[in-house]
Coordinates of C-alpha atoms in Angstrom, one line a residue:
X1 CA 11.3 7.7 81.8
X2 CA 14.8 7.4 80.2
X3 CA 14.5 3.7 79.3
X4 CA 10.5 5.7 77.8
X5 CA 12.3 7.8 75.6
X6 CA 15.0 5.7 74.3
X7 CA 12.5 3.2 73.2
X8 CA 9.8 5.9 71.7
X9 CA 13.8 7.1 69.6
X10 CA 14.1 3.5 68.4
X11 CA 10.5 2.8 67.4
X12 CA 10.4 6.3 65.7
X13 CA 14.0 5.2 63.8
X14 CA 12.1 2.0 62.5
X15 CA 9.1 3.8 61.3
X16 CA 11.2 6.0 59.5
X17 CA 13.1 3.3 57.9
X18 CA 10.5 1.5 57.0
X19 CA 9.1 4.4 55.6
X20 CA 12.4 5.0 53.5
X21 CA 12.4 1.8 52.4
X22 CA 8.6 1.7 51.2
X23 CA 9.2 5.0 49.4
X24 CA 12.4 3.1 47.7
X25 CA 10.5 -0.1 46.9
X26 CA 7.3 2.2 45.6
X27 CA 8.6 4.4 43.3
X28 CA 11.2 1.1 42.0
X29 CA 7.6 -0.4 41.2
X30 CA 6.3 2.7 39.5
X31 CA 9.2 3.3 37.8
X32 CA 9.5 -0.4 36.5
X33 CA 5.4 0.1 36.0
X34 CA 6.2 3.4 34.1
X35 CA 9.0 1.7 32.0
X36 CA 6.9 -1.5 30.9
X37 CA 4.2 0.7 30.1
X38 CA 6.0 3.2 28.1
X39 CA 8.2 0.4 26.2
X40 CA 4.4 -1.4 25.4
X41 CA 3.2 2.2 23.6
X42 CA 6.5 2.6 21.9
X43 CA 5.3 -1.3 20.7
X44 CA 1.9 -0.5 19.6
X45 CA 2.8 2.8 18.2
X46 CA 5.6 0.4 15.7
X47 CA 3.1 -2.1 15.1
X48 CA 0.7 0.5 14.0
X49 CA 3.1 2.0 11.3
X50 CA 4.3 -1.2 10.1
X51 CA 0.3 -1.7 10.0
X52 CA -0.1 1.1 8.4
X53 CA 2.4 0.9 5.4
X54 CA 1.6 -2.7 4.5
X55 CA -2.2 -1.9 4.4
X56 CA -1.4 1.3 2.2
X57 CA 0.4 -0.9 0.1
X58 CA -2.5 -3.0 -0.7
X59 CA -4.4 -0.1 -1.4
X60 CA -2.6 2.8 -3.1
X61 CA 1.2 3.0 -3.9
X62 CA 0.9 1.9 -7.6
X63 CA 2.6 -1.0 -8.5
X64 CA 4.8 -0.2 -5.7
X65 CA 5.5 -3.9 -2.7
X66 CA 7.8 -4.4 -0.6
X67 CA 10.2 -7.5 0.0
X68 CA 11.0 -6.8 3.5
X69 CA 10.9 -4.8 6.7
X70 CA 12.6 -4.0 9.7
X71 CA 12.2 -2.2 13.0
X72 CA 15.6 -0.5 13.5
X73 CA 15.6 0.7 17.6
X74 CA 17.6 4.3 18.2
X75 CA 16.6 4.4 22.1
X76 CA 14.2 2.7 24.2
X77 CA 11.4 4.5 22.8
X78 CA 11.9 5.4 19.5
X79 CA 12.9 4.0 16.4
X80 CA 12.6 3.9 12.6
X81 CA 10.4 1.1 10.5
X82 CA 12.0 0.5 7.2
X83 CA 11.0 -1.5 4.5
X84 CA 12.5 -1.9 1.1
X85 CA 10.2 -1.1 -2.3
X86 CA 10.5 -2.8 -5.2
X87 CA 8.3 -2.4 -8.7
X88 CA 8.0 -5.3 -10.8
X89 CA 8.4 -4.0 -15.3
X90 CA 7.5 -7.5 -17.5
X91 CA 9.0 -9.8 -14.1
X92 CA 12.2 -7.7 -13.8
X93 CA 12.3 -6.3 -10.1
X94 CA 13.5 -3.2 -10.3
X95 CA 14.5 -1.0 -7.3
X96 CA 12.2 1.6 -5.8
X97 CA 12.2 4.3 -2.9
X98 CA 12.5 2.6 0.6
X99 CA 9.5 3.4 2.9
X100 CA 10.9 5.1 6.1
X101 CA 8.9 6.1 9.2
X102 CA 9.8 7.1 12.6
X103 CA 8.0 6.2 15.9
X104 CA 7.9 6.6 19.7
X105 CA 5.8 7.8 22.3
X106 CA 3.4 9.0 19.6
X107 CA 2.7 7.8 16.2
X108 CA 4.0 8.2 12.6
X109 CA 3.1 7.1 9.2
X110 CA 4.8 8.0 5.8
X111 CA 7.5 10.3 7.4
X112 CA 9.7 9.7 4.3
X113 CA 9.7 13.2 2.4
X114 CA 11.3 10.5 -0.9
X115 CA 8.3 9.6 -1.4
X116 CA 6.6 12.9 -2.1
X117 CA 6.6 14.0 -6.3
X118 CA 7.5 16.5 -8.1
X119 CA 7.0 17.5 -11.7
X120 CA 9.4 17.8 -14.8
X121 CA 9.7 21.5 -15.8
X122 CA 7.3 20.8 -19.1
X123 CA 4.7 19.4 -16.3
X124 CA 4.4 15.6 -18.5
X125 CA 6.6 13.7 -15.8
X126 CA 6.3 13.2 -12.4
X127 CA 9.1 11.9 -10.3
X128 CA 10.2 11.0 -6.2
X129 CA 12.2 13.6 -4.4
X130 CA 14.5 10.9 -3.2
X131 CA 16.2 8.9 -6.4
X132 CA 14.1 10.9 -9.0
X133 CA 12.2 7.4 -10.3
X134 CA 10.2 8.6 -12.6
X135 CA 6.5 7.5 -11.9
X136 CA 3.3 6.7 -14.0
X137 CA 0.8 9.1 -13.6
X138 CA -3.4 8.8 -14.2
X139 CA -5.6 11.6 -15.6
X140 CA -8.8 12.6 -14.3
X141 CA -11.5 12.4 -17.5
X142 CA -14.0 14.5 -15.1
X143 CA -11.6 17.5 -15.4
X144 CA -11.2 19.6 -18.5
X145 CA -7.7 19.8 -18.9
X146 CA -8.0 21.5 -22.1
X147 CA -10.2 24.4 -20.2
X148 CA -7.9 24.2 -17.3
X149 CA -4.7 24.9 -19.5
X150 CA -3.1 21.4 -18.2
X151 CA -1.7 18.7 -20.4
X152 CA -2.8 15.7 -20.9
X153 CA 0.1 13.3 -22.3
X154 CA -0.2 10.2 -24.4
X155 CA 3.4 8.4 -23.9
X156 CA 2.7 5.0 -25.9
X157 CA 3.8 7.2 -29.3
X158 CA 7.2 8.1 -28.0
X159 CA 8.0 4.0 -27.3
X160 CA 8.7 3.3 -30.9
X161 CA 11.8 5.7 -29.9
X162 CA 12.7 2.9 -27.0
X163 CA 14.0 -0.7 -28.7
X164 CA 15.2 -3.5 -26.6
X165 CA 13.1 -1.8 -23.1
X166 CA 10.5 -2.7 -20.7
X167 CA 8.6 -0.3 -19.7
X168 CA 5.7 0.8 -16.8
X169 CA 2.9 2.6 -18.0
X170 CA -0.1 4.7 -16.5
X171 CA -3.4 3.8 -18.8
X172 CA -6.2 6.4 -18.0
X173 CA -9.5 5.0 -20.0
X174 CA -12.3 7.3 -22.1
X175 CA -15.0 5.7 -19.1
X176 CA -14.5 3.1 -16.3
X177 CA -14.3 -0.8 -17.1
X178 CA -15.2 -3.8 -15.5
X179 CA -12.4 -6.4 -15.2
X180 CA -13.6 -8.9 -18.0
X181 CA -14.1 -5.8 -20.6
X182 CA -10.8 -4.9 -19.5
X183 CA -9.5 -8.2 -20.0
X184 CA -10.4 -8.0 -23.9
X185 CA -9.1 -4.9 -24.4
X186 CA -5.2 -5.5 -23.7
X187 CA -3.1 -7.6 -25.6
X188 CA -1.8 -10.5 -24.1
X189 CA 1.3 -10.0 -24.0
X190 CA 1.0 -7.0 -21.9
X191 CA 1.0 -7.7 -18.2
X192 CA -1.7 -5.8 -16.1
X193 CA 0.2 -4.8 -13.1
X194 CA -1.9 -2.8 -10.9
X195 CA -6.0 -1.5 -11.3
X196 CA -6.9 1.9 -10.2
X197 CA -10.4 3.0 -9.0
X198 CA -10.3 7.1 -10.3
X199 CA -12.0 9.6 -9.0
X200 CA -15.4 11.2 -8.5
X201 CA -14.0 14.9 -8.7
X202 CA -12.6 16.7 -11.2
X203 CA -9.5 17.2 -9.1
X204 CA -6.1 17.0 -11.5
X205 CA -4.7 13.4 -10.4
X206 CA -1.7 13.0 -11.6
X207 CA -0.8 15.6 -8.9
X208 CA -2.0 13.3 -6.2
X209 CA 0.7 12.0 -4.3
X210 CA 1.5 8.2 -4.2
X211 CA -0.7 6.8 -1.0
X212 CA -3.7 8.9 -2.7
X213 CA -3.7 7.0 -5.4
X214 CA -6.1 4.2 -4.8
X215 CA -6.3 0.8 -6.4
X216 CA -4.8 -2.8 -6.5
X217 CA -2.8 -5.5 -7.8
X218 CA -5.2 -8.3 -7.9
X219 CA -4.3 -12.2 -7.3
X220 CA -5.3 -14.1 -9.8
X221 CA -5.3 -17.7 -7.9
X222 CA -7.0 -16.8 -5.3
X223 CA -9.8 -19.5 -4.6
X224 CA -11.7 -17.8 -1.4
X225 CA -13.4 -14.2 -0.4
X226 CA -12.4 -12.3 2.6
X227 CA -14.7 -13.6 4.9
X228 CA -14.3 -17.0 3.6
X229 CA -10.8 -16.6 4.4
X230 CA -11.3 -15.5 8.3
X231 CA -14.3 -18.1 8.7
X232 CA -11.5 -20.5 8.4
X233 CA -9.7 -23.1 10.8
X234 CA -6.2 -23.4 11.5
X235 CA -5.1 -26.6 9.6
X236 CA -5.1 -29.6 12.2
X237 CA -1.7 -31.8 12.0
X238 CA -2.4 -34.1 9.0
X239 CA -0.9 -37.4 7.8
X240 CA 1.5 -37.9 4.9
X241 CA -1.9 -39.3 3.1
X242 CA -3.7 -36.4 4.4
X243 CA -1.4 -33.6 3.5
X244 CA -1.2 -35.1 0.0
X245 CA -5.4 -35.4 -0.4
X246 CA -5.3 -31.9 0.8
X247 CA -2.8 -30.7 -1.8
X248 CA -4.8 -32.3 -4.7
X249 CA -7.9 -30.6 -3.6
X250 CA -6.1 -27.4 -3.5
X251 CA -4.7 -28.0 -7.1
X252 CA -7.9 -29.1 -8.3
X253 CA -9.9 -25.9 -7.0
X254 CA -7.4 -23.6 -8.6
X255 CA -7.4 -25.5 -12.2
X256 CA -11.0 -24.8 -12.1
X257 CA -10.7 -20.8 -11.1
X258 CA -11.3 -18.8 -13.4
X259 CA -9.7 -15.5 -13.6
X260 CA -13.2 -13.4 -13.1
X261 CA -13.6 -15.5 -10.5
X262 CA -10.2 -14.9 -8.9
X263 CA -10.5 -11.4 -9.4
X264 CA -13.8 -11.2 -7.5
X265 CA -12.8 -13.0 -4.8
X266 CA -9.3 -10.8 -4.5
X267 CA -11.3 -7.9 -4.6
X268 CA -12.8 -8.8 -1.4
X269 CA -9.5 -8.5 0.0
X270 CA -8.9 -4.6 -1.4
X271 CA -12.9 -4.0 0.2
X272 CA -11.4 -5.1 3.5
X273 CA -8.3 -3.0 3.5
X274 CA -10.7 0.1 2.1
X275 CA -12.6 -0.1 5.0
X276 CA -9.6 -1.3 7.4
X277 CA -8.1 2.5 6.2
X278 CA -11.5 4.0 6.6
X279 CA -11.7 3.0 10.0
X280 CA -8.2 4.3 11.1
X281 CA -8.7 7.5 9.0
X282 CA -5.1 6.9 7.2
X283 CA -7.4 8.2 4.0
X284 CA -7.4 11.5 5.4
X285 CA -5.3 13.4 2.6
X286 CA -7.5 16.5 1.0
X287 CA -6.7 19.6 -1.0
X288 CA -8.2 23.1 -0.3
X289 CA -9.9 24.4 2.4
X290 CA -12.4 21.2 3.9
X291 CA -11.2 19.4 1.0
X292 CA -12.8 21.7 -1.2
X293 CA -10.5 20.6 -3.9
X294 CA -10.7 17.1 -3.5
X295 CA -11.4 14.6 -0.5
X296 CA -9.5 11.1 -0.9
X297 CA -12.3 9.7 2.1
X298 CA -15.1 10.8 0.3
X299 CA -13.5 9.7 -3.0
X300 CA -13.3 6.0 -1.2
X301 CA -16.8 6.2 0.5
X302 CA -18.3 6.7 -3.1
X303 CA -16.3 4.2 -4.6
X304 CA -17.5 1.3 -2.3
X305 CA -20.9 2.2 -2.4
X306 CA -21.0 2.6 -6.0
X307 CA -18.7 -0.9 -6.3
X308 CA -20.2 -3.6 -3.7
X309 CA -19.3 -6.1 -6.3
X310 CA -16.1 -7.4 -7.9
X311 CA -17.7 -8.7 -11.0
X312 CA -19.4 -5.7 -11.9
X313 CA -17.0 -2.8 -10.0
X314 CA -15.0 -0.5 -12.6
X315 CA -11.6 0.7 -13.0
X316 CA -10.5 3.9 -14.4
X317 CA -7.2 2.8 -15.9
X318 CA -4.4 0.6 -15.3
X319 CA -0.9 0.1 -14.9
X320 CA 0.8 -1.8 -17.9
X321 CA 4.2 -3.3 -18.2
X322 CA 5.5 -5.1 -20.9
X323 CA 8.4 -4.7 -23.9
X324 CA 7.7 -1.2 -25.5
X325 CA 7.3 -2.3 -28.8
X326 CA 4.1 -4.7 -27.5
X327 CA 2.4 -1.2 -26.8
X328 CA 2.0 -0.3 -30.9
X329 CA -1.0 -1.8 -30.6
X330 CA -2.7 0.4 -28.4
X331 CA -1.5 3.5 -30.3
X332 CA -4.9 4.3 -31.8
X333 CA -7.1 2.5 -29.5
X334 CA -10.0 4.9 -29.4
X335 CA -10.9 4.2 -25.1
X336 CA -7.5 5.1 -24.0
X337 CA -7.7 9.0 -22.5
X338 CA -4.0 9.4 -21.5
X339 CA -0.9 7.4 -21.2
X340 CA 1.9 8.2 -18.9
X341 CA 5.1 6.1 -18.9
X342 CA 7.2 5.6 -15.6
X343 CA 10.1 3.6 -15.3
X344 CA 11.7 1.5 -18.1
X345 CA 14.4 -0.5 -17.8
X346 CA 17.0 -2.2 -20.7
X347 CA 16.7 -5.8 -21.3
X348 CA 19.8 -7.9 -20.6
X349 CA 20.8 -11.3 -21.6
X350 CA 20.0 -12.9 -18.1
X351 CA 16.6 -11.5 -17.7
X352 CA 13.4 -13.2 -17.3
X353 CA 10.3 -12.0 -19.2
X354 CA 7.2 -12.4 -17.5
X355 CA 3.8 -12.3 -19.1
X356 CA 0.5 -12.2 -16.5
X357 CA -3.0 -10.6 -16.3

């Protein structure tokens, strides 16, 4: 009976070990399991802002890029994306508010309050929170300003005050333009930095913060659309001959693109990343109650429906850059509602003029 119960003790002693041990090695797993899986939404959550900020950028942020990013870890799951802004006045990079954003276990887009604008006392500037860079603002020509006791300014008049500058200027037109009637209506030695698409309401825009403002630079040597562009295959490993043949063609196709045509086929591009922000409702900033006020998704819906096609879509006004004293000509030019200058920088000896449409 003894020899019984001393081998039931054991046999209970090994189940419970084994029991112990299972436990140990179980909740090891899950906790690995729990680890992995909460280090691969920290991941996706990252990926999504940097996501977000680099479509945003192709869509709103006027003539606003970035020349790099980082992720920048402060535990295992969270962290900061950060990418450095730049604007480019005439082909002088000039410096710009950095794009900050925090993530984790849950996600976060334009978390960077220096971004946000306020407006100059006499309400004719606007300008970031976090360096004070003054920015160029657009008018809405559906609102009565005059009714609604709002100013309207028209900054090309004050840049015969401004010799030996560059300078970044907000154009608001009388009506929207197509791209070739906007084409002949700047001089050329203005650069056309950045096209924006307006507004349906009669919302004040130049109180729109900077990711509501929608619109795009356009490349100009871009030879397919979108969907070409995705249809394509990954280039196979080519001979010296090859990659030479292949070069020519390429040089050949972009002599022979035009700029309408360039400008079509970019705006495929600025379709895509519409719809891209559509679909991840990152267009979801409104003012008063429902968006009474004003509704940026329904402002972007319209647009696309309205604008299906590059050649014939329209633009509301423009972002200009160029030596101040090249703007006299638009002085008196009858289709220009409102002018708003942003930055402006001195020209020194070693800088670089640029001239591009």
């Amino acid at each position: 009976m003894k020899t019984f119960e001393v081998a039931a003790k054991k046999s209970k002693r090994k189940n419970r070990v084994k029991t112990v041990l299972l436990s140990i090695v179980t909740g090891f797993v899950l906790l690995v399991v729990g680890w992995k899986g909460l280090a691969w939404i920290t991941s996706r959550n990252a990926n999504e802002v940097r996501d977000y900020h680099q479509t945003m950028t192709e869509i709103s942020y006027p003539n606003v890029s970035y020349i790099n990013w980082s992720f920048i870890a402060d535990s295992e799951f969270t962290g900061t994306y950060y990418a450095d802004q730049v604007k480019d006045i005439a082909g002088i990079t000039v410096p710009f508010e950095d794009f900050e954003s925090h993530y984790g276990l849950y996600r976060g887009y334009d978390s960077n309050q220096h971004l946000n604008l306020y407006k100059s006392s006499d309400n004719k500037g606007g300008y970031t929170h976090g360096n004070s860079y003054k920015v160029p603002l657009f008018y809405n020509t559906n609102r009565n300003y005059q009714q609604m006791g709002d100013i309207v300014t028209q900054d090309i008049s004050l840049l015969s005050q401004m010799p030996n500058r560059v300078v970044e200027m907000a154009v608001t037109f009388d009506k929207p333009y197509t791209f070739d009637e906007i084409q002949t209506m700047i001089p050329s030695n203005l650069n056309i930095n950045w096209y924006w698409i307006g507004s349906t309401s009669i919302y004040d825009t130049s109180e729109l913060k900077l990711n509501a403002q929608i619109g795009f630079q356009p490349n100009l040597a871009q030879l397919e659309t979108y969907d070409e562009m995705k249809k394509q295959e990954k280039p196979a490993n080519l001979s010296k001959e090859e990659a030479q043949k292949a070069y020519e063609d390429y040089q050949k196709k972009l002599a022979d693109l035009t700029p309408s045509q360039a400008f079509h086929n970019s705006y495929t591009f600025f379709q895509a990343h519409l719809e891209k922000a559509l679909a991840n409702q990152w267009l979801g900033y409104s003012v008063g109650e429902d968006g009474k006020d004003y509704d940026l998704t329904n402002d972007v819906k319209d647009y696309l429906k309205k604008n299906q096609d590059g050649k014939t879509a329209t633009f509301a006004g423009v972002i200009l850059t160029g030596k101040a004293e090249d703007f006299a000509q638009l002085e008196k030019a009858s289709w220009i509602f409102a002018s708003n200058i942003g930055q402006d920088v001195e020209v020194k000896p070693y800088h670089h003029l640029e001239t591009h449409r």
